[in-house]
């Protein structure tokens, strides 16, 4: 029975799962006697589940000519259709809002971006904040599943840097998508491996946050948002966390899971013999976690401020921790702000180090994780290639060492990473130009573009001196940002591979 269900088109399966997920906020609202919110989610769950069943029956015998192309199309289609499905009960439950605003909120949540139009904590009921965090959590798991089951066999999602093959075709293991194993086999195998770990880690963080002193819903939203790197809260940002420093340390430890794919079972490992301490992504992330907070901390004595606080050890610790936590948060594209981040800014003498946060978000986390951005492995490949070129300038006849894998990373891997970087930059340019043509100032257009493409929504409020209010944007501007969030989450290489003739012929 389960295998028969999993043989249905992927969009039908996802629609059914999304419909059943509406029962959780319906039950949450019913427990607190908020039936005005419970009814839209319960009715939405029933209606959309029946619709999914009917479409499933109609498409039960459908078999695509190209399984690889259908999986890529379903991946892109999920980000186009599911936010609409999620937005229907949300729009009905929120008073004085439009469906366009609800759609934008759900696109932001499902792509794990974390933009929010409802800055006022009292505007949304607790159940609606829970729904936003839950949609982001489901989006995070969908990212993991698509990375392992769809993108990796097709040599996409960052794996192309290690394999050295053409993205989208001729990838090692691509036959798994088209011949050896059907979609049902892959969904079953990877779900059995990934889902228990994903759920278990979420529940573990929730329990630990409860023990640290957070309230139930707040802790649950933090746990959902940390594992999915969405940065969504229930209206209480991390700066007002009830657990204080302990809560931030717990969240910091779990955010580290988004640095490397080795933290999850069933990960995409083409270099299985390498330990986690020798992992390139871990090494590069450690480098930035030392350099960025260290420079902000040392700037206090490098001419920024007077030396009145030289012996103020509590203030120094708060500044160092605020920089460390916020660096990890934006490097993993989560977007939580430490309660000591203001102290770190005052200590360094920088009122709004927005460029630092923008740069961290653009680099992003590890490949095949829930983090967005350019990804650390691509940055590492470009850095190693640049290092090798500098060596050749000094020693033209030198031979680069490290073995075949390192040579591949410096040559073919860096070449593919550079192509992705240029596509990334072109995406930035197009979105910035589109927003500027709609009348936004260049600075705001740039910050919103980086926030959308890197799926780091909190940049809108932290990377500028005056926070950008998303609710004040026009529908056309939100539509542009919605498309940018989808492109940033799916990755432009996967979209190009979908329209590649090499994929059509499979």
GROMACS .gro file of C-alpha atoms in nm:
model
  506
    1UNK     CA    1   0.000   0.000   0.000
    2UNK     CA    2   0.275   0.244   0.097
    3UNK     CA    3   0.473   0.160  -0.215
    4UNK     CA    4   0.162   0.215  -0.428
    5UNK     CA    5   0.113   0.558  -0.272
    6UNK     CA    6   0.477   0.652  -0.320
    7UNK     CA    7   0.454   0.562  -0.690
    8UNK     CA    8   0.218   0.856  -0.737
    9UNK     CA    9   0.357   1.183  -0.878
   10UNK     CA   10   0.573   1.363  -0.625
   11UNK     CA   11   0.352   1.674  -0.622
   12UNK     CA   12   0.049   1.464  -0.529
   13UNK     CA   13   0.237   1.306  -0.239
   14UNK     CA   14   0.360   1.644  -0.117
   15UNK     CA   15   0.010   1.790  -0.139
   16UNK     CA   16  -0.127   1.508   0.073
   17UNK     CA   17   0.145   1.549   0.334
   18UNK     CA   18   0.095   1.927   0.342
   19UNK     CA   19  -0.280   1.878   0.388
   20UNK     CA   20  -0.233   1.642   0.682
   21UNK     CA   21   0.017   1.885   0.838
   22UNK     CA   22  -0.267   2.138   0.875
   23UNK     CA   23  -0.417   1.917   1.143
   24UNK     CA   24  -0.141   2.012   1.388
   25UNK     CA   25  -0.221   2.387   1.397
   26UNK     CA   26  -0.591   2.298   1.396
   27UNK     CA   27  -0.542   2.086   1.708
   28UNK     CA   28  -0.320   2.353   1.868
   29UNK     CA   29  -0.582   2.622   1.816
   30UNK     CA   30  -0.862   2.394   1.939
   31UNK     CA   31  -0.673   2.321   2.261
   32UNK     CA   32  -0.660   2.694   2.334
   33UNK     CA   33  -1.026   2.738   2.225
   34UNK     CA   34  -0.930   2.958   1.931
   35UNK     CA   35  -1.185   2.804   1.697
   36UNK     CA   36  -1.175   3.096   1.453
   37UNK     CA   37  -0.822   2.981   1.368
   38UNK     CA   38  -0.880   2.608   1.411
   39UNK     CA   39  -1.166   2.587   1.161
   40UNK     CA   40  -0.975   2.714   0.850
   41UNK     CA   41  -0.691   2.469   0.912
   42UNK     CA   42  -0.923   2.174   0.978
   43UNK     CA   43  -1.139   2.247   0.674
   44UNK     CA   44  -0.827   2.307   0.465
   45UNK     CA   45  -0.683   1.972   0.572
   46UNK     CA   46  -1.003   1.789   0.475
   47UNK     CA   47  -1.058   1.966   0.143
   48UNK     CA   48  -0.701   1.951   0.018
   49UNK     CA   49  -0.652   1.592   0.131
   50UNK     CA   50  -0.965   1.485  -0.060
   51UNK     CA   51  -0.838   1.681  -0.361
   52UNK     CA   52  -0.499   1.506  -0.335
   53UNK     CA   53  -0.670   1.166  -0.318
   54UNK     CA   54  -0.878   1.241  -0.627
   55UNK     CA   55  -0.578   1.364  -0.824
   56UNK     CA   56  -0.381   1.061  -0.701
   57UNK     CA   57  -0.648   0.825  -0.832
   58UNK     CA   58  -0.651   1.007  -1.166
   59UNK     CA   59  -0.271   0.989  -1.202
   60UNK     CA   60  -0.217   0.642  -1.054
   61UNK     CA   61  -0.113   0.493  -1.388
   62UNK     CA   62   0.090   0.791  -1.505
   63UNK     CA   63   0.450   0.705  -1.592
   64UNK     CA   64   0.673   0.988  -1.719
   65UNK     CA   65   0.892   0.931  -2.021
   66UNK     CA   66   1.183   1.099  -1.844
   67UNK     CA   67   1.194   1.027  -1.472
   68UNK     CA   68   1.490   1.260  -1.416
   69UNK     CA   69   1.315   1.552  -1.585
   70UNK     CA   70   0.988   1.483  -1.401
   71UNK     CA   71   1.169   1.486  -1.067
   72UNK     CA   72   1.334   1.821  -1.142
   73UNK     CA   73   0.999   1.958  -1.262
   74UNK     CA   74   0.831   1.834  -0.943
   75UNK     CA   75   1.107   1.996  -0.737
   76UNK     CA   76   1.042   2.333  -0.899
   77UNK     CA   77   0.666   2.279  -0.903
   78UNK     CA   78   0.660   2.211  -0.529
   79UNK     CA   79   0.786   2.562  -0.457
   80UNK     CA   80   0.524   2.706  -0.691
   81UNK     CA   81   0.219   2.504  -0.576
   82UNK     CA   82   0.267   2.420  -0.208
   83UNK     CA   83   0.290   2.783  -0.085
   84UNK     CA   84  -0.051   2.842  -0.246
   85UNK     CA   85  -0.191   2.539  -0.063
   86UNK     CA   86  -0.038   2.651   0.268
   87UNK     CA   87  -0.160   3.009   0.220
   88UNK     CA   88  -0.532   2.925   0.194
   89UNK     CA   89  -0.597   2.847   0.565
   90UNK     CA   90  -0.345   3.113   0.670
   91UNK     CA   91  -0.528   3.384   0.474
   92UNK     CA   92  -0.864   3.273   0.617
   93UNK     CA   93  -0.732   3.275   0.974
   94UNK     CA   94  -0.561   3.615   0.957
   95UNK     CA   95  -0.794   3.910   0.968
   96UNK     CA   96  -0.737   4.216   0.749
   97UNK     CA   97  -0.483   4.056   0.515
   98UNK     CA   98  -0.478   3.962   0.148
   99UNK     CA   99  -0.414   3.629  -0.015
  100UNK     CA  100  -0.106   3.780  -0.185
  101UNK     CA  101   0.043   3.858   0.156
  102UNK     CA  102  -0.040   3.508   0.279
  103UNK     CA  103   0.122   3.357  -0.032
  104UNK     CA  104   0.438   3.562   0.018
  105UNK     CA  105   0.454   3.456   0.384
  106UNK     CA  106   0.425   3.089   0.289
  107UNK     CA  107   0.684   3.117   0.011
  108UNK     CA  108   0.917   3.275   0.264
  109UNK     CA  109   0.850   2.997   0.513
  110UNK     CA  110   0.868   2.699   0.277
  111UNK     CA  111   1.192   2.820   0.119
  112UNK     CA  112   1.329   2.862   0.476
  113UNK     CA  113   1.392   3.232   0.408
  114UNK     CA  114   1.215   3.375   0.710
  115UNK     CA  115   1.083   3.705   0.571
  116UNK     CA  116   0.785   3.821   0.773
  117UNK     CA  117   0.534   4.097   0.711
  118UNK     CA  118   0.385   4.079   1.059
  119UNK     CA  119   0.637   4.261   1.276
  120UNK     CA  120   0.379   4.324   1.545
  121UNK     CA  121   0.393   4.020   1.774
  122UNK     CA  122   0.022   4.054   1.857
  123UNK     CA  123  -0.092   4.060   1.493
  124UNK     CA  124  -0.083   3.682   1.456
  125UNK     CA  125  -0.225   3.422   1.690
  126UNK     CA  126   0.027   3.175   1.842
  127UNK     CA  127  -0.112   2.902   1.617
  128UNK     CA  128  -0.027   3.103   1.306
  129UNK     CA  129   0.331   3.152   1.422
  130UNK     CA  130   0.345   2.777   1.480
  131UNK     CA  131   0.218   2.719   1.125
  132UNK     CA  132   0.487   2.945   0.981
  133UNK     CA  133   0.759   2.759   1.172
  134UNK     CA  134   0.611   2.420   1.078
  135UNK     CA  135   0.599   2.510   0.708
  136UNK     CA  136   0.963   2.619   0.732
  137UNK     CA  137   1.051   2.291   0.904
  138UNK     CA  138   0.881   2.090   0.630
  139UNK     CA  139   1.064   2.300   0.374
  140UNK     CA  140   1.394   2.218   0.543
  141UNK     CA  141   1.327   1.845   0.525
  142UNK     CA  142   1.219   1.881   0.162
  143UNK     CA  143   1.554   2.046   0.089
  144UNK     CA  144   1.740   1.752   0.247
  145UNK     CA  145   1.529   1.498   0.058
  146UNK     CA  146   1.563   1.669  -0.278
  147UNK     CA  147   1.939   1.711  -0.230
  148UNK     CA  148   1.993   1.341  -0.158
  149UNK     CA  149   1.727   1.178  -0.376
  150UNK     CA  150   1.708   1.409  -0.679
  151UNK     CA  151   1.993   1.659  -0.710
  152UNK     CA  152   2.290   1.445  -0.604
  153UNK     CA  153   2.224   1.159  -0.854
  154UNK     CA  154   2.192   1.423  -1.127
  155UNK     CA  155   2.521   1.585  -1.020
  156UNK     CA  156   2.360   1.903  -0.890
  157UNK     CA  157   2.334   2.088  -0.562
  158UNK     CA  158   2.710   2.119  -0.506
  159UNK     CA  159   2.803   1.757  -0.575
  160UNK     CA  160   2.930   1.866  -0.917
  161UNK     CA  161   3.225   2.035  -0.745
  162UNK     CA  162   3.349   1.700  -0.616
  163UNK     CA  163   3.254   1.473  -0.906
  164UNK     CA  164   3.399   1.676  -1.191
  165UNK     CA  165   3.116   1.577  -1.426
  166UNK     CA  166   2.876   1.796  -1.619
  167UNK     CA  167   2.592   1.917  -1.394
  168UNK     CA  168   2.257   1.762  -1.479
  169UNK     CA  169   2.384   1.470  -1.685
  170UNK     CA  170   2.653   1.203  -1.705
  171UNK     CA  171   2.672   1.198  -1.327
  172UNK     CA  172   2.790   0.903  -1.131
  173UNK     CA  173   2.475   0.739  -1.002
  174UNK     CA  174   2.240   0.914  -1.246
  175UNK     CA  175   2.120   0.576  -1.360
  176UNK     CA  176   1.977   0.539  -1.013
  177UNK     CA  177   1.725   0.808  -1.104
  178UNK     CA  178   1.638   0.680  -1.448
  179UNK     CA  179   1.687   0.304  -1.448
  180UNK     CA  180   1.791   0.116  -1.135
  181UNK     CA  181   1.563   0.268  -0.874
  182UNK     CA  182   1.228   0.434  -0.922
  183UNK     CA  183   1.104   0.737  -0.731
  184UNK     CA  184   0.922   0.516  -0.479
  185UNK     CA  185   1.238   0.323  -0.397
  186UNK     CA  186   1.439   0.639  -0.341
  187UNK     CA  187   1.169   0.808  -0.132
  188UNK     CA  188   1.135   0.505   0.094
  189UNK     CA  189   1.509   0.452   0.137
  190UNK     CA  190   1.600   0.814   0.204
  191UNK     CA  191   1.293   0.887   0.418
  192UNK     CA  192   1.367   0.592   0.644
  193UNK     CA  193   1.719   0.723   0.691
  194UNK     CA  194   1.666   1.101   0.712
  195UNK     CA  195   1.326   1.158   0.870
  196UNK     CA  196   1.387   0.987   1.209
  197UNK     CA  197   1.712   1.179   1.252
  198UNK     CA  198   1.553   1.510   1.149
  199UNK     CA  199   1.256   1.463   1.382
  200UNK     CA  200   1.473   1.330   1.665
  201UNK     CA  201   1.712   1.624   1.655
  202UNK     CA  202   1.418   1.867   1.650
  203UNK     CA  203   1.255   1.705   1.952
  204UNK     CA  204   1.588   1.690   2.134
  205UNK     CA  205   1.648   2.063   2.086
  206UNK     CA  206   1.289   2.137   2.192
  207UNK     CA  207   1.330   1.943   2.517
  208UNK     CA  208   1.666   2.104   2.590
  209UNK     CA  209   1.521   2.452   2.533
  210UNK     CA  210   1.232   2.371   2.765
  211UNK     CA  211   1.482   2.266   3.029
  212UNK     CA  212   1.669   2.595   2.972
  213UNK     CA  213   1.357   2.792   3.063
  214UNK     CA  214   1.182   2.866   2.732
  215UNK     CA  215   0.804   2.841   2.710
  216UNK     CA  216   0.652   2.552   2.515
  217UNK     CA  217   0.549   2.719   2.187
  218UNK     CA  218   0.853   2.947   2.181
  219UNK     CA  219   1.092   2.657   2.232
  220UNK     CA  220   0.914   2.449   1.969
  221UNK     CA  221   0.934   2.730   1.711
  222UNK     CA  222   1.304   2.779   1.789
  223UNK     CA  223   1.367   2.407   1.743
  224UNK     CA  224   1.178   2.390   1.413
  225UNK     CA  225   1.351   2.701   1.280
  226UNK     CA  226   1.701   2.600   1.388
  227UNK     CA  227   1.694   2.260   1.219
  228UNK     CA  228   1.545   2.410   0.902
  229UNK     CA  229   1.762   2.728   0.918
  230UNK     CA  230   1.449   2.937   0.855
  231UNK     CA  231   1.497   3.176   1.149
  232UNK     CA  232   1.120   3.192   1.210
  233UNK     CA  233   1.003   3.271   1.563
  234UNK     CA  234   0.666   3.309   1.729
  235UNK     CA  235   0.706   3.683   1.756
  236UNK     CA  236   0.968   3.659   2.031
  237UNK     CA  237   1.313   3.702   1.874
  238UNK     CA  238   1.622   3.537   2.015
  239UNK     CA  239   1.721   3.863   2.180
  240UNK     CA  240   1.433   3.815   2.425
  241UNK     CA  241   1.482   3.441   2.476
  242UNK     CA  242   1.375   3.329   2.822
  243UNK     CA  243   1.660   3.080   2.847
  244UNK     CA  244   1.922   3.350   2.792
  245UNK     CA  245   2.277   3.239   2.722
  246UNK     CA  246   2.198   2.868   2.767
  247UNK     CA  247   1.930   2.882   2.495
  248UNK     CA  248   2.169   3.054   2.259
  249UNK     CA  249   2.440   2.796   2.322
  250UNK     CA  250   2.196   2.514   2.249
  251UNK     CA  251   2.078   2.678   1.928
  252UNK     CA  252   2.441   2.749   1.832
  253UNK     CA  253   2.530   2.380   1.867
  254UNK     CA  254   2.238   2.267   1.649
  255UNK     CA  255   2.299   2.537   1.387
  256UNK     CA  256   2.638   2.376   1.334
  257UNK     CA  257   2.454   2.084   1.169
  258UNK     CA  258   2.406   2.305   0.863
  259UNK     CA  259   2.779   2.346   0.810
  260UNK     CA  260   2.847   2.000   0.671
  261UNK     CA  261   2.640   1.725   0.513
  262UNK     CA  262   2.820   1.469   0.732
  263UNK     CA  263   2.603   1.565   1.027
  264UNK     CA  264   2.299   1.383   0.883
  265UNK     CA  265   2.275   1.007   0.814
  266UNK     CA  266   2.244   0.908   0.451
  267UNK     CA  267   2.433   1.218   0.340
  268UNK     CA  268   2.586   1.264  -0.003
  269UNK     CA  269   2.944   1.147   0.054
  270UNK     CA  270   3.175   1.110  -0.242
  271UNK     CA  271   3.475   1.141  -0.006
  272UNK     CA  272   3.376   0.890   0.262
  273UNK     CA  273   3.732   0.833   0.381
  274UNK     CA  274   3.768   1.192   0.500
  275UNK     CA  275   3.693   1.255   0.868
  276UNK     CA  276   3.472   1.541   0.980
  277UNK     CA  277   3.777   1.728   1.113
  278UNK     CA  278   3.936   1.713   0.766
  279UNK     CA  279   3.613   1.818   0.595
  280UNK     CA  280   3.673   2.126   0.380
  281UNK     CA  281   3.344   2.287   0.478
  282UNK     CA  282   3.410   2.245   0.849
  283UNK     CA  283   3.759   2.391   0.813
  284UNK     CA  284   3.637   2.692   0.617
  285UNK     CA  285   3.346   2.754   0.856
  286UNK     CA  286   3.584   2.733   1.153
  287UNK     CA  287   3.808   2.988   0.985
  288UNK     CA  288   3.524   3.238   0.947
  289UNK     CA  289   3.396   3.169   1.298
  290UNK     CA  290   3.737   3.270   1.429
  291UNK     CA  291   3.818   3.558   1.195
  292UNK     CA  292   3.489   3.750   1.183
  293UNK     CA  293   3.412   3.765   1.559
  294UNK     CA  294   3.782   3.810   1.627
  295UNK     CA  295   3.808   4.117   1.403
  296UNK     CA  296   3.493   4.268   1.551
  297UNK     CA  297   3.632   4.204   1.898
  298UNK     CA  298   3.982   4.338   1.829
  299UNK     CA  299   3.853   4.650   1.656
  300UNK     CA  300   3.777   4.784   2.004
  301UNK     CA  301   4.150   4.837   2.051
  302UNK     CA  302   4.238   4.914   1.690
  303UNK     CA  303   4.120   5.273   1.695
  304UNK     CA  304   3.744   5.235   1.722
  305UNK     CA  305   3.685   5.342   2.081
  306UNK     CA  306   3.864   5.471   2.387
  307UNK     CA  307   4.019   5.213   2.615
  308UNK     CA  308   3.773   5.264   2.902
  309UNK     CA  309   3.653   4.903   2.893
  310UNK     CA  310   3.989   4.733   2.872
  311UNK     CA  311   3.932   4.553   3.202
  312UNK     CA  312   3.556   4.507   3.162
  313UNK     CA  313   3.564   4.131   3.121
  314UNK     CA  314   3.184   4.075   3.127
  315UNK     CA  315   3.135   4.328   2.848
  316UNK     CA  316   3.421   4.171   2.652
  317UNK     CA  317   3.269   3.823   2.684
  318UNK     CA  318   2.924   3.947   2.581
  319UNK     CA  319   3.071   4.117   2.274
  320UNK     CA  320   3.271   3.811   2.175
  321UNK     CA  321   2.977   3.574   2.220
  322UNK     CA  322   2.738   3.807   2.037
  323UNK     CA  323   2.971   3.816   1.738
  324UNK     CA  324   3.031   3.440   1.744
  325UNK     CA  325   2.662   3.345   1.766
  326UNK     CA  326   2.550   3.592   1.499
  327UNK     CA  327   2.832   3.483   1.267
  328UNK     CA  328   2.724   3.120   1.295
  329UNK     CA  329   2.361   3.220   1.248
  330UNK     CA  330   2.415   3.410   0.923
  331UNK     CA  331   2.679   3.171   0.792
  332UNK     CA  332   2.418   2.895   0.810
  333UNK     CA  333   2.156   3.141   0.668
  334UNK     CA  334   1.939   3.102   0.980
  335UNK     CA  335   1.927   3.468   1.073
  336UNK     CA  336   1.887   3.459   1.452
  337UNK     CA  337   2.026   3.763   1.632
  338UNK     CA  338   2.210   3.713   1.958
  339UNK     CA  339   2.092   3.907   2.261
  340UNK     CA  340   2.453   4.030   2.284
  341UNK     CA  341   2.475   4.141   1.920
  342UNK     CA  342   2.409   4.502   2.016
  343UNK     CA  343   2.691   4.474   2.269
  344UNK     CA  344   2.918   4.337   1.993
  345UNK     CA  345   2.834   4.634   1.770
  346UNK     CA  346   2.899   4.885   2.047
  347UNK     CA  347   3.223   4.708   2.138
  348UNK     CA  348   3.351   4.716   1.780
  349UNK     CA  349   3.228   5.068   1.712
  350UNK     CA  350   3.026   4.961   1.407
  351UNK     CA  351   2.666   5.080   1.422
  352UNK     CA  352   2.543   4.838   1.157
  353UNK     CA  353   2.799   4.592   1.014
  354UNK     CA  354   2.558   4.500   0.735
  355UNK     CA  355   2.826   4.410   0.480
  356UNK     CA  356   2.964   4.150   0.720
  357UNK     CA  357   2.624   3.983   0.752
  358UNK     CA  358   2.560   4.004   0.378
  359UNK     CA  359   2.894   3.839   0.304
  360UNK     CA  360   2.834   3.559   0.552
  361UNK     CA  361   2.488   3.487   0.410
  362UNK     CA  362   2.618   3.485   0.053
  363UNK     CA  363   2.875   3.217   0.141
  364UNK     CA  364   2.611   3.004   0.311
  365UNK     CA  365   2.647   2.663   0.472
  366UNK     CA  366   2.732   2.315   0.351
  367UNK     CA  367   2.607   2.139   0.040
  368UNK     CA  368   2.314   1.896   0.086
  369UNK     CA  369   2.210   2.077   0.405
  370UNK     CA  370   1.919   2.306   0.482
  371UNK     CA  371   2.140   2.616   0.449
  372UNK     CA  372   2.126   2.842   0.145
  373UNK     CA  373   2.382   3.067  -0.017
  374UNK     CA  374   2.670   2.994  -0.252
  375UNK     CA  375   2.774   2.703  -0.024
  376UNK     CA  376   3.104   2.662   0.159
  377UNK     CA  377   3.241   2.388  -0.066
  378UNK     CA  378   3.216   2.610  -0.374
  379UNK     CA  379   3.388   2.894  -0.187
  380UNK     CA  380   3.660   2.652  -0.075
  381UNK     CA  381   3.716   2.527  -0.430
  382UNK     CA  382   3.754   2.883  -0.560
  383UNK     CA  383   3.991   2.970  -0.274
  384UNK     CA  384   4.211   2.666  -0.338
  385UNK     CA  385   4.220   2.741  -0.709
  386UNK     CA  386   4.328   3.098  -0.635
  387UNK     CA  387   4.593   2.973  -0.395
  388UNK     CA  388   4.727   2.735  -0.659
  389UNK     CA  389   4.743   3.012  -0.919
  390UNK     CA  390   4.939   3.230  -0.679
  391UNK     CA  391   5.185   2.943  -0.623
  392UNK     CA  392   5.231   2.906  -0.997
  393UNK     CA  393   5.311   3.276  -1.026
  394UNK     CA  394   5.596   3.230  -0.778
  395UNK     CA  395   5.698   2.876  -0.885
  396UNK     CA  396   5.587   2.824  -1.246
  397UNK     CA  397   5.713   2.464  -1.261
  398UNK     CA  398   5.566   2.353  -0.928
  399UNK     CA  399   5.332   2.054  -0.902
  400UNK     CA  400   5.018   2.079  -0.691
  401UNK     CA  401   4.990   1.799  -0.438
  402UNK     CA  402   4.705   1.658  -0.238
  403UNK     CA  403   4.614   1.365  -0.458
  404UNK     CA  404   4.359   1.324  -0.733
  405UNK     CA  405   4.064   1.448  -0.527
  406UNK     CA  406   4.236   1.774  -0.436
  407UNK     CA  407   4.351   1.831  -0.794
  408UNK     CA  408   3.995   1.777  -0.914
  409UNK     CA  409   3.868   2.026  -0.656
  410UNK     CA  410   4.121   2.291  -0.761
  411UNK     CA  411   4.061   2.243  -1.135
  412UNK     CA  412   3.728   2.104  -1.254
  413UNK     CA  413   3.555   2.173  -0.924
  414UNK     CA  414   3.667   2.535  -0.920
  415UNK     CA  415   3.560   2.572  -1.285
  416UNK     CA  416   3.205   2.457  -1.209
  417UNK     CA  417   3.198   2.664  -0.890
  418UNK     CA  418   3.299   2.972  -1.090
  419UNK     CA  419   3.017   2.910  -1.339
  420UNK     CA  420   2.771   2.883  -1.052
  421UNK     CA  421   2.913   3.200  -0.896
  422UNK     CA  422   2.865   3.392  -1.222
  423UNK     CA  423   2.506   3.265  -1.252
  424UNK     CA  424   2.458   3.365  -0.890
  425UNK     CA  425   2.588   3.716  -0.962
  426UNK     CA  426   2.366   3.745  -1.270
  427UNK     CA  427   2.065   3.647  -1.059
  428UNK     CA  428   2.156   3.920  -0.810
  429UNK     CA  429   2.189   4.176  -1.091
  430UNK     CA  430   1.854   4.085  -1.247
  431UNK     CA  431   1.662   4.092  -0.918
  432UNK     CA  432   1.826   4.417  -0.802
  433UNK     CA  433   1.745   4.578  -1.138
  434UNK     CA  434   1.384   4.456  -1.125
  435UNK     CA  435   1.333   4.592  -0.772
  436UNK     CA  436   1.502   4.921  -0.860
  437UNK     CA  437   1.273   4.961  -1.161
  438UNK     CA  438   0.980   4.924  -0.923
  439UNK     CA  439   1.105   5.229  -0.731
  440UNK     CA  440   1.306   5.080  -0.442
  441UNK     CA  441   1.629   5.246  -0.339
  442UNK     CA  442   1.944   5.065  -0.448
  443UNK     CA  443   2.060   4.980  -0.095
  444UNK     CA  444   1.724   4.831   0.000
  445UNK     CA  445   1.705   4.646  -0.332
  446UNK     CA  446   2.049   4.495  -0.276
  447UNK     CA  447   1.976   4.386   0.081
  448UNK     CA  448   1.640   4.234  -0.012
  449UNK     CA  449   1.793   4.055  -0.310
  450UNK     CA  450   2.071   3.900  -0.105
  451UNK     CA  451   1.821   3.807   0.166
  452UNK     CA  452   1.587   3.639  -0.086
  453UNK     CA  453   1.843   3.453  -0.298
  454UNK     CA  454   2.043   3.332   0.003
  455UNK     CA  455   1.719   3.249   0.193
  456UNK     CA  456   1.822   3.470   0.488
  457UNK     CA  457   1.518   3.689   0.546
  458UNK     CA  458   1.629   3.851   0.876
  459UNK     CA  459   1.888   4.047   0.676
  460UNK     CA  460   1.607   4.288   0.593
  461UNK     CA  461   1.595   4.406   0.953
  462UNK     CA  462   1.959   4.364   1.057
  463UNK     CA  463   2.174   4.456   0.755
  464UNK     CA  464   2.056   4.817   0.732
  465UNK     CA  465   2.052   5.102   0.981
  466UNK     CA  466   1.676   5.138   0.934
  467UNK     CA  467   1.496   4.800   0.914
  468UNK     CA  468   1.308   4.735   0.591
  469UNK     CA  469   0.938   4.679   0.651
  470UNK     CA  470   0.826   4.400   0.419
  471UNK     CA  471   0.457   4.484   0.471
  472UNK     CA  472   0.514   4.820   0.299
  473UNK     CA  473   0.634   4.662  -0.026
  474UNK     CA  474   0.398   4.650  -0.323
  475UNK     CA  475   0.264   4.323  -0.462
  476UNK     CA  476   0.493   4.341  -0.766
  477UNK     CA  477   0.797   4.378  -0.540
  478UNK     CA  478   0.683   4.084  -0.327
  479UNK     CA  479   0.625   3.879  -0.641
  480UNK     CA  480   0.981   3.950  -0.758
  481UNK     CA  481   1.118   3.854  -0.417
  482UNK     CA  482   0.904   3.539  -0.416
  483UNK     CA  483   1.057   3.431  -0.747
  484UNK     CA  484   1.405   3.513  -0.615
  485UNK     CA  485   1.347   3.300  -0.306
  486UNK     CA  486   1.240   3.004  -0.522
  487UNK     CA  487   1.540   3.042  -0.754
  488UNK     CA  488   1.774   3.071  -0.457
  489UNK     CA  489   1.631   2.762  -0.290
  490UNK     CA  490   1.619   2.539  -0.599
  491UNK     CA  491   1.951   2.676  -0.731
  492UNK     CA  492   1.987   2.814  -1.081
  493UNK     CA  493   2.189   2.513  -1.206
  494UNK     CA  494   1.898   2.279  -1.131
  495UNK     CA  495   1.658   2.508  -1.316
  496UNK     CA  496   1.891   2.523  -1.618
  497UNK     CA  497   1.933   2.144  -1.606
  498UNK     CA  498   1.554   2.108  -1.621
  499UNK     CA  499   1.552   2.277  -1.960
  500UNK     CA  500   1.868   2.108  -2.083
  501UNK     CA  501   1.822   1.875  -2.383
  502UNK     CA  502   2.053   1.628  -2.213
  503UNK     CA  503   1.791   1.578  -1.943
  504UNK     CA  504   1.504   1.564  -2.193
  505UNK     CA  505   1.660   1.263  -2.366
  506UNK     CA  506   1.670   1.057  -2.045
   0.00000   0.00000   0.00000
